[in-house]
Backbone as JSON Lines, residues from 0, in Angstrom:
{"i":0,"aa":"M","n":[135.95,136.04,66.22],"ca":[134.49,134.44,66.27],"c":[135.37,133.49,65.56]}
{"i":1,"aa":"A","n":[134.35,132.33,66.73],"ca":[135.85,130.96,66.4],"c":[134.56,130.49,65.35]}
{"i":2,"aa":"E","n":[135.69,129.1,64.71],"ca":[135.62,128.38,63.44],"c":[134.44,127.89,63.85]}
{"i":3,"aa":"G","n":[133.82,128.19,62.87],"ca":[132.08,127.15,63.01],"c":[131.1,127.92,63.46]}
{"i":4,"aa":"E","n":[131.04,129.09,64.31],"ca":[130.08,130.09,64.48],"c":[129.6,130.62,63.61]}
{"i":5,"aa":"K","n":[128.96,131.45,63.69],"ca":[127.48,131.88,62.27],"c":[127.51,133.4,63.86]}
{"i":6,"aa":"T","n":[127.51,134.41,62.46],"ca":[126.87,135.67,63.27],"c":[125.27,135.57,63.37]}
{"i":7,"aa":"R","n":[124.43,136.19,64.02],"ca":[123.07,136.08,64.76],"c":[123.24,137.54,63.8]}
{"i":8,"aa":"L","n":[122.17,137.12,62.82],"ca":[121.09,137.99,62.11],"c":[120.07,138.58,62.97]}
{"i":9,"aa":"I","n":[119.93,139.98,63.59],"ca":[118.49,140.2,64.69],"c":[119.14,141.54,64.21]}
{"i":10,"aa":"A","n":[117.05,141.99,64.04],"ca":[116.19,143.06,63.55],"c":[116.54,143.72,65.08]}
{"i":11,"aa":"W","n":[117.37,144.18,65.39],"ca":[117.1,145.19,66.1],"c":[116.22,146.05,66.63]}
{"i":12,"aa":"N","n":[115.76,146.93,65.31],"ca":[114.6,148.16,65.21],"c":[113.52,147.29,66.4]}
{"i":13,"aa":"R","n":[112.74,145.37,66.24],"ca":[112.36,145.09,66.0],"c":[112.16,144.28,67.78]}
{"i":14,"aa":"E","n":[113.13,144.39,67.91],"ca":[113.78,143.68,69.66],"c":[113.46,145.52,70.3]}
{"i":15,"aa":"L","n":[114.13,146.56,70.27],"ca":[114.09,147.2,70.26],"c":[112.26,147.9,70.56]}
{"i":16,"aa":"H","n":[111.54,147.56,70.09],"ca":[110.04,148.09,69.36],"c":[109.82,147.16,70.63]}
{"i":17,"aa":"A","n":[109.8,145.99,71.09],"ca":[109.44,144.43,71.71],"c":[110.01,144.58,72.79]}
{"i":18,"aa":"V","n":[110.9,145.26,72.47],"ca":[111.75,144.91,74.99],"c":[110.65,146.9,75.35]}
{"i":19,"aa":"H","n":[110.28,148.32,74.76],"ca":[109.42,149.22,75.29],"c":[108.32,148.52,74.88]}
{"i":20,"aa":"E","n":[107.25,147.29,74.63],"ca":[106.01,147.19,75.13],"c":[106.09,146.13,75.96]}
{"i":21,"aa":"R","n":[107.35,145.73,76.25],"ca":[107.17,144.55,77.45],"c":[107.78,145.43,78.73]}
{"i":22,"aa":"L","n":[108.39,146.4,78.68],"ca":[108.48,148.09,79.49],"c":[107.5,148.54,80.18]}
{"i":23,"aa":"R","n":[105.88,149.31,78.94],"ca":[105.03,149.18,78.43],"c":[104.22,148.88,79.6]}
{"i":24,"aa":"E","n":[104.09,147.08,79.39],"ca":[103.26,146.26,80.35],"c":[103.62,146.32,81.22]}
{"i":25,"aa":"A","n":[105.5,145.9,81.84],"ca":[104.59,145.98,82.74],"c":[104.68,147.01,84.1]}
{"i":26,"aa":"L","n":[104.26,148.37,83.11],"ca":[104.77,149.64,83.89],"c":[102.55,149.39,84.05]}
{"i":27,"aa":"R","n":[102.14,149.03,83.57],"ca":[100.51,148.59,83.4],"c":[100.34,147.6,84.86]}
{"i":28,"aa":"V","n":[101.14,146.45,84.7],"ca":[100.5,146.09,85.83],"c":[101.08,146.22,87.22]}
{"i":29,"aa":"T","n":[102.23,146.57,87.39],"ca":[102.54,147.8,88.24],"c":[100.99,148.98,89.04]}
{"i":30,"aa":"R","n":[101.12,150.38,87.84],"ca":[100.06,150.68,88.4],"c":[98.49,150.11,88.36]}
{"i":31,"aa":"H","n":[98.03,147.94,87.75],"ca":[97.34,148.25,89.02],"c":[97.54,147.37,89.36]}
{"i":32,"aa":"A","n":[97.85,146.76,90.74],"ca":[98.59,147.34,91.76],"c":[99.14,147.82,92.66]}
{"i":33,"aa":"L","n":[99.54,149.07,92.41],"ca":[98.89,149.98,92.54],"c":[97.33,150.67,92.86]}
{"i":34,"aa":"D","n":[97.01,150.81,91.78],"ca":[95.48,150.46,91.58],"c":[94.28,150.27,93.08]}
{"i":35,"aa":"S","n":[94.45,148.64,92.3],"ca":[93.42,147.83,92.9],"c":[93.71,147.42,94.44]}
{"i":36,"aa":"G","n":[95.11,147.65,94.55],"ca":[95.64,146.75,95.7],"c":[95.34,147.81,97.11]}
{"i":37,"aa":"E","n":[95.4,146.98,98.3],"ca":[94.65,147.35,99.48],"c":[95.58,148.64,100.11]}
{"i":38,"aa":"T","n":[95.75,149.0,101.46],"ca":[96.18,149.79,102.53],"c":[97.28,149.27,102.56]}
{"i":39,"aa":"A","n":[96.62,147.39,103.83],"ca":[97.68,146.78,104.65],"c":[99.27,146.64,104.1]}
{"i":40,"aa":"E","n":[99.65,146.01,104.97],"ca":[100.97,145.3,104.46],"c":[101.64,144.66,103.84]}
{"i":41,"aa":"P","n":[100.54,143.36,103.3],"ca":[100.55,142.41,101.71],"c":[100.42,143.52,101.12]}
{"i":42,"aa":"F","n":[99.07,144.93,100.14],"ca":[99.72,144.88,99.14],"c":[101.23,146.15,99.13]}
{"i":43,"aa":"T","n":[101.71,146.49,100.85],"ca":[102.86,147.27,100.11],"c":[103.92,146.03,99.74]}
{"i":44,"aa":"R","n":[104.27,145.13,100.44],"ca":[105.26,144.23,100.12],"c":[105.19,143.79,98.35]}
{"i":45,"aa":"E","n":[103.61,143.58,98.37],"ca":[103.34,142.92,96.85],"c":[103.59,144.11,95.69]}
{"i":46,"aa":"L","n":[103.24,145.47,96.16],"ca":[103.94,146.33,95.2],"c":[105.5,146.87,95.06]}
{"i":47,"aa":"L","n":[106.03,146.88,96.19],"ca":[107.32,146.94,96.23],"c":[108.17,146.01,95.14]}
{"i":48,"aa":"L","n":[107.47,144.51,95.36],"ca":[107.84,143.69,94.59],"c":[107.8,143.9,93.21]}
{"i":49,"aa":"F","n":[106.29,144.69,92.42],"ca":[105.97,144.63,91.3],"c":[106.43,146.38,91.03]}
{"i":50,"aa":"C","n":[107.3,147.18,92.02],"ca":[107.73,147.99,91.66],"c":[109.23,148.01,91.24]}
{"i":51,"aa":"H","n":[109.99,146.99,92.31],"ca":[111.43,146.37,92.21],"c":[111.71,145.92,90.41]}
{"i":52,"aa":"G","n":[110.41,144.81,90.4],"ca":[110.76,143.92,88.72],"c":[111.14,145.27,87.85]}
{"i":53,"aa":"F","n":[109.57,146.58,88.14],"ca":[109.57,147.22,86.71],"c":[111.1,148.43,87.21]}
{"i":54,"aa":"C","n":[111.65,149.03,88.09],"ca":[112.22,150.03,88.64],"c":[113.8,148.84,87.91]}
{"i":55,"aa":"A","n":[113.85,148.09,87.93],"ca":[115.3,147.41,87.29],"c":[114.76,146.57,86.12]}
{"i":56,"aa":"A","n":[113.9,146.69,85.81],"ca":[113.29,145.9,83.82],"c":[114.13,147.71,83.47]}
{"i":57,"aa":"L","n":[113.09,148.62,83.44],"ca":[113.72,149.56,83.02],"c":[115.3,151.03,83.2]}
{"i":58,"aa":"T","n":[116.16,150.11,84.42],"ca":[117.23,150.96,84.02],"c":[118.36,149.66,83.66]}
{"i":59,"aa":"G","n":[117.91,148.66,83.26],"ca":[118.71,147.66,83.0],"c":[118.51,148.03,81.04]}
{"i":60,"aa":"H","n":[117.31,148.31,81.07],"ca":[117.57,148.84,79.61],"c":[118.08,150.15,79.26]}
{"i":61,"aa":"H","n":[118.16,150.3,80.53],"ca":[118.53,152.17,79.89],"c":[120.31,151.71,79.61]}
{"i":62,"aa":"E","n":[120.73,151.32,80.78],"ca":[122.56,151.31,81.26],"c":[122.62,150.15,79.78]}
{"i":63,"aa":"G","n":[122.08,148.98,78.94],"ca":[122.16,148.23,78.04],"c":[122.0,149.16,77.31]}
{"i":64,"aa":"E","n":[121.06,150.47,76.55],"ca":[121.78,151.36,75.58],"c":[122.63,151.66,75.53]}
{"i":65,"aa":"D","n":[123.09,152.7,76.05],"ca":[124.34,153.52,77.38],"c":[125.19,152.86,77.21]}
{"i":66,"aa":"R","n":[125.72,151.65,77.12],"ca":[126.79,150.67,76.82],"c":[126.92,150.72,76.22]}
{"i":67,"aa":"E","n":[126.49,149.32,75.12],"ca":[126.09,148.57,74.46],"c":[125.59,149.44,72.83]}
{"i":68,"aa":"L","n":[124.69,149.78,73.27],"ca":[124.0,150.17,71.41],"c":[124.49,151.59,71.01]}
{"i":69,"aa":"F","n":[124.6,152.14,72.54],"ca":[124.88,154.4,71.69],"c":[125.72,154.63,71.0]}
{"i":70,"aa":"P","n":[126.37,153.05,71.69],"ca":[128.45,153.95,70.97],"c":[128.32,153.09,70.1]}
{"i":71,"aa":"V","n":[128.0,152.07,69.18],"ca":[127.52,151.25,68.04],"c":[127.29,152.56,67.18]}
{"i":72,"aa":"I","n":[125.75,153.05,67.4],"ca":[125.06,153.45,66.58],"c":[125.6,154.31,66.29]}
{"i":73,"aa":"A","n":[126.39,155.72,67.22],"ca":[127.45,156.57,67.52],"c":[128.64,156.54,66.67]}
{"i":74,"aa":"A","n":[128.97,155.65,66.88],"ca":[130.47,155.14,65.74],"c":[130.33,154.75,63.42]}
{"i":75,"aa":"A","n":[128.87,154.41,64.1],"ca":[128.81,154.0,62.18],"c":[126.98,155.39,61.84]}
{"i":76,"aa":"H","n":[126.82,155.93,62.71],"ca":[126.2,157.22,62.54],"c":[126.41,158.52,63.09]}
{"i":77,"aa":"P","n":[127.55,159.27,62.69],"ca":[127.75,160.1,64.03],"c":[127.02,161.59,63.68]}
{"i":78,"aa":"E","n":[125.97,161.53,62.75],"ca":[124.96,161.99,62.74],"c":[124.08,162.28,64.35]}
{"i":79,"aa":"F","n":[123.35,161.06,63.98],"ca":[122.77,160.94,65.28],"c":[122.91,161.58,66.86]}
{"i":80,"aa":"R","n":[124.03,161.81,66.67],"ca":[125.08,162.14,67.71],"c":[124.38,162.84,68.9]}
{"i":81,"aa":"D","n":[123.69,163.89,68.89],"ca":[122.66,164.88,69.26],"c":[122.03,163.82,69.7]}
{"i":82,"aa":"T","n":[121.06,163.3,68.87],"ca":[120.09,162.33,69.0],"c":[120.12,161.34,70.73]}
{"i":83,"aa":"L","n":[121.43,160.68,70.37],"ca":[121.78,160.33,71.14],"c":[122.03,160.35,72.79]}
{"i":84,"aa":"R","n":[122.42,161.89,72.75],"ca":[123.25,162.47,73.71],"c":[121.51,163.3,74.78]}
{"i":85,"aa":"Q","n":[120.75,163.34,73.76],"ca":[119.12,163.47,74.74],"c":[118.61,162.22,74.89]}
{"i":86,"aa":"L","n":[118.65,161.13,74.31],"ca":[118.43,159.6,74.9],"c":[118.95,159.21,76.42]}
{"i":87,"aa":"E","n":[120.2,159.87,76.11],"ca":[121.14,159.47,77.98],"c":[120.42,160.37,78.9]}
{"i":88,"aa":"Q","n":[120.62,161.73,78.73],"ca":[119.57,162.16,79.17],"c":[118.61,162.19,79.74]}
{"i":89,"aa":"D","n":[117.51,161.36,79.04],"ca":[116.58,161.11,79.09],"c":[116.55,159.89,80.26]}
{"i":90,"aa":"H","n":[118.33,158.91,80.09],"ca":[117.91,158.42,80.58],"c":[118.12,158.69,82.17]}
{"i":91,"aa":"S","n":[119.1,159.1,82.97],"ca":[119.54,160.34,83.92],"c":[118.29,160.68,84.6]}
{"i":92,"aa":"M","n":[117.31,161.34,83.9],"ca":[116.22,161.86,84.31],"c":[115.25,160.69,84.95]}
{"i":93,"aa":"I","n":[114.81,159.78,84.0],"ca":[113.74,158.06,84.44],"c":[114.65,158.07,85.55]}
{"i":94,"aa":"A","n":[115.8,157.77,85.35],"ca":[116.79,157.61,86.88],"c":[116.82,157.91,88.39]}
{"i":95,"aa":"H","n":[116.29,159.12,87.74],"ca":[116.29,160.14,89.25],"c":[114.49,160.06,89.41]}
{"i":96,"aa":"L","n":[113.59,159.93,88.43],"ca":[112.84,159.59,88.71],"c":[112.31,158.13,89.92]}
{"i":97,"aa":"L","n":[112.75,157.07,89.01],"ca":[112.81,156.22,90.31],"c":[113.21,156.01,91.02]}
{"i":98,"aa":"T","n":[113.9,156.98,91.4],"ca":[115.05,157.0,92.99],"c":[114.21,157.48,93.88]}
{"i":99,"aa":"G","n":[113.25,158.63,93.14],"ca":[112.61,159.69,94.11],"c":[111.01,158.12,94.36]}
{"i":100,"aa":"L","n":[110.43,157.04,92.93],"ca":[109.5,156.14,93.2],"c":[110.33,155.68,94.36]}
{"i":101,"aa":"Q","n":[111.91,154.64,94.44],"ca":[111.66,154.15,95.72],"c":[111.74,155.01,96.39]}
{"i":102,"aa":"A","n":[112.01,155.95,97.02],"ca":[112.24,156.85,98.11],"c":[110.86,156.63,99.03]}
{"i":103,"aa":"A","n":[109.99,156.99,98.06],"ca":[108.53,157.32,98.64],"c":[108.12,155.98,98.96]}
{"i":104,"aa":"L","n":[108.12,154.92,98.52],"ca":[108.04,153.22,98.56],"c":[108.36,153.33,99.16]}
{"i":105,"aa":"D","n":[109.93,153.04,100.45],"ca":[110.92,153.11,101.13],"c":[109.66,153.95,102.43]}
{"i":106,"aa":"R","n":[109.98,155.15,102.51],"ca":[108.61,155.6,103.44],"c":[106.83,155.34,103.49]}
{"i":107,"aa":"G","n":[107.03,154.85,102.74],"ca":[105.87,154.57,102.99],"c":[104.42,155.02,102.64]}
{"i":108,"aa":"A","n":[105.05,156.05,101.34],"ca":[104.03,156.76,101.15],"c":[102.35,156.81,101.22]}
{"i":109,"aa":"S","n":[102.1,157.85,100.78],"ca":[100.42,157.17,100.1],"c":[99.93,156.98,98.82]}
{"i":110,"aa":"R","n":[98.97,156.03,98.76],"ca":[98.83,156.12,97.62],"c":[98.26,156.75,96.29]}
{"i":111,"aa":"T","n":[98.23,158.79,97.02],"ca":[98.88,159.55,95.82],"c":[99.31,159.69,95.56]}
{"i":112,"aa":"E","n":[100.1,159.79,96.92],"ca":[101.97,160.8,96.5],"c":[102.37,158.89,95.46]}
{"i":113,"aa":"L","n":[102.2,158.19,94.97],"ca":[102.83,156.39,94.26],"c":[102.3,157.05,92.93]}
{"i":114,"aa":"N","n":[100.89,157.09,92.59],"ca":[100.15,157.37,91.53],"c":[101.14,158.93,91.1]}
{"i":115,"aa":"R","n":[100.98,159.85,91.68],"ca":[101.99,161.12,90.83],"c":[103.22,160.52,90.52]}
{"i":116,"aa":"H","n":[104.07,159.54,91.68],"ca":[105.62,159.36,90.75],"c":[105.07,158.28,89.43]}
{"i":117,"aa":"F","n":[104.17,157.58,89.7],"ca":[104.1,156.77,88.56],"c":[103.65,157.85,87.45]}
{"i":118,"aa":"E","n":[102.46,158.72,87.13],"ca":[102.25,159.19,86.05],"c":[103.35,160.36,85.7]}
{"i":119,"aa":"G","n":[105.04,160.61,86.32],"ca":[105.63,161.49,85.59],"c":[106.28,160.23,85.3]}
{"i":120,"aa":"I","n":[106.52,159.07,85.63],"ca":[107.68,157.74,85.22],"c":[106.45,157.59,84.01]}
{"i":121,"aa":"E","n":[105.32,157.48,83.58],"ca":[104.98,157.2,83.03],"c":[104.96,157.91,81.41]}
{"i":122,"aa":"A","n":[104.54,159.73,81.57],"ca":[104.98,160.41,80.8],"c":[105.69,160.65,80.46]}
{"i":123,"aa":"I","n":[107.14,161.08,81.38],"ca":[108.78,160.95,80.08],"c":[108.39,159.18,79.72]}
{"i":124,"aa":"M","n":[109.13,158.38,79.84],"ca":[109.24,157.31,80.02],"c":[107.88,156.5,78.75]}
{"i":125,"aa":"E","n":[107.4,157.28,77.78],"ca":[106.48,157.37,77.38],"c":[107.21,158.18,75.85]}
{"i":126,"aa":"N","n":[106.96,159.26,76.65],"ca":[107.69,160.65,75.25],"c":[109.21,160.25,74.64]}
{"i":127,"aa":"H","n":[109.94,159.72,75.84],"ca":[110.78,159.12,76.13],"c":[110.92,157.68,74.45]}
{"i":128,"aa":"F","n":[110.13,156.74,74.45],"ca":[109.88,155.66,73.59],"c":[109.72,156.53,72.67]}
{"i":129,"aa":"R","n":[108.54,156.66,72.49],"ca":[108.3,157.45,71.02],"c":[109.37,158.15,70.56]}
{"i":130,"aa":"Y","n":[110.26,159.29,71.19],"ca":[111.05,160.08,70.45],"c":[112.47,158.01,69.99]}
{"i":131,"aa":"E","n":[112.49,158.12,70.72],"ca":[113.52,157.0,70.4],"c":[113.58,155.87,68.88]}
{"i":132,"aa":"E","n":[111.98,155.74,69.22],"ca":[111.39,154.73,68.16],"c":[111.46,155.54,66.96]}
{"i":133,"aa":"R","n":[111.0,156.98,67.02],"ca":[110.53,157.94,65.52],"c":[112.85,157.76,65.07]}
{"i":134,"aa":"R","n":[113.45,157.88,66.41],"ca":[114.42,158.74,65.57],"c":[115.2,157.53,65.57]}
{"i":135,"aa":"L","n":[115.42,156.39,65.48],"ca":[116.69,155.25,65.1],"c":[115.75,154.35,64.8]}
{"i":136,"aa":"L","n":[114.68,153.93,64.9],"ca":[114.15,152.49,64.24],"c":[114.78,152.11,62.61]}
{"i":137,"aa":"A","n":[114.49,153.69,61.73],"ca":[115.34,153.02,60.32],"c":[116.44,152.66,60.6]}
{"i":138,"aa":"V","n":[117.52,153.6,61.71],"ca":[118.78,152.85,61.62],"c":[119.4,152.05,62.07]}
{"i":139,"aa":"L","n":[118.24,151.05,63.4],"ca":[117.88,149.63,63.44],"c":[117.53,148.91,62.87]}
{"i":140,"aa":"E","n":[117.37,149.05,61.83],"ca":[116.53,148.1,60.54],"c":[118.4,147.61,60.14]}
{"i":141,"aa":"S","n":[119.22,148.5,59.72],"ca":[120.43,148.01,58.63],"c":[121.61,147.88,60.54]}
{"i":142,"aa":"L","n":[120.92,147.78,61.51],"ca":[122.75,148.01,62.42],"c":[123.01,146.24,62.59]}
{"i":143,"aa":"T","n":[124.56,146.63,61.99],"ca":[124.56,144.72,62.63],"c":[125.8,145.06,63.93]}
{"i":144,"aa":"L","n":[125.02,144.89,65.05],"ca":[125.64,144.36,66.24],"c":[125.75,142.43,66.58]}
{"i":145,"aa":"D","n":[126.67,142.21,66.86],"ca":[126.46,140.59,66.91],"c":[126.85,140.55,68.47]}
{"i":146,"aa":"A","n":[125.59,140.76,69.3],"ca":[125.58,140.36,70.61],"c":[124.55,140.14,71.62]}
{"i":147,"aa":"D","n":[123.6,139.61,72.41],"ca":[123.32,139.79,72.58],"c":[122.25,140.3,72.96]}
{"i":148,"aa":"P","n":[120.83,140.15,72.76],"ca":[119.52,141.74,72.73],"c":[119.5,141.51,74.59]}
{"i":149,"aa":"R","n":[119.85,140.9,75.89],"ca":[119.32,140.68,76.15],"c":[120.31,141.77,76.99]}
{"i":150,"aa":"N","n":[121.65,141.51,76.69],"ca":[123.01,142.56,77.19],"c":[122.5,143.79,76.4]}
{"i":151,"aa":"V","n":[122.24,144.42,75.27],"ca":[122.09,144.99,74.81],"c":[120.23,145.86,75.69]}
{"i":152,"aa":"L","n":[119.74,145.69,75.46],"ca":[118.89,146.07,75.97],"c":[118.01,145.52,77.16]}
{"i":153,"aa":"G","n":[118.73,145.41,77.69],"ca":[118.17,144.66,79.36],"c":[116.96,143.05,78.9]}
{"i":154,"aa":"P","n":[117.38,142.77,80.33],"ca":[116.89,140.83,80.49],"c":[115.58,141.0,79.93]}
{"i":155,"aa":"L","n":[114.35,142.21,79.61],"ca":[113.46,141.76,78.95],"c":[113.25,141.17,78.07]}
């Protein structure tokens, strides 16, 4: 750290919870676009934009955790390595589900099929977020990590 710079005190537990809430809202907005849209081309383009934004945000969040946050937690709290491994497996599963959604969108899948994709993503995502918060929020309260929350938890 250069002379004169201050270490930022970041409440990582609050940051994580806030990002999870924004991702939940992004999913709600995307689902609303699906539920209220028409089947014409403008609907498909709009849904693709919503889905791309949601998928990119969720992927960026998980990649940041895997790259920046989880190694710091593992080093400071080795007893959480199994939890972190489970969370990383969830990230991989969610990435697979997002790839399936993107493929369905690319081939112009029906609204019913797209709803099934979103329901699966929503169920796994919500279960993952709850588990992560239940297991890690207390650890994150005291975590010292001088980094930009956007790099650690994604661009949201």
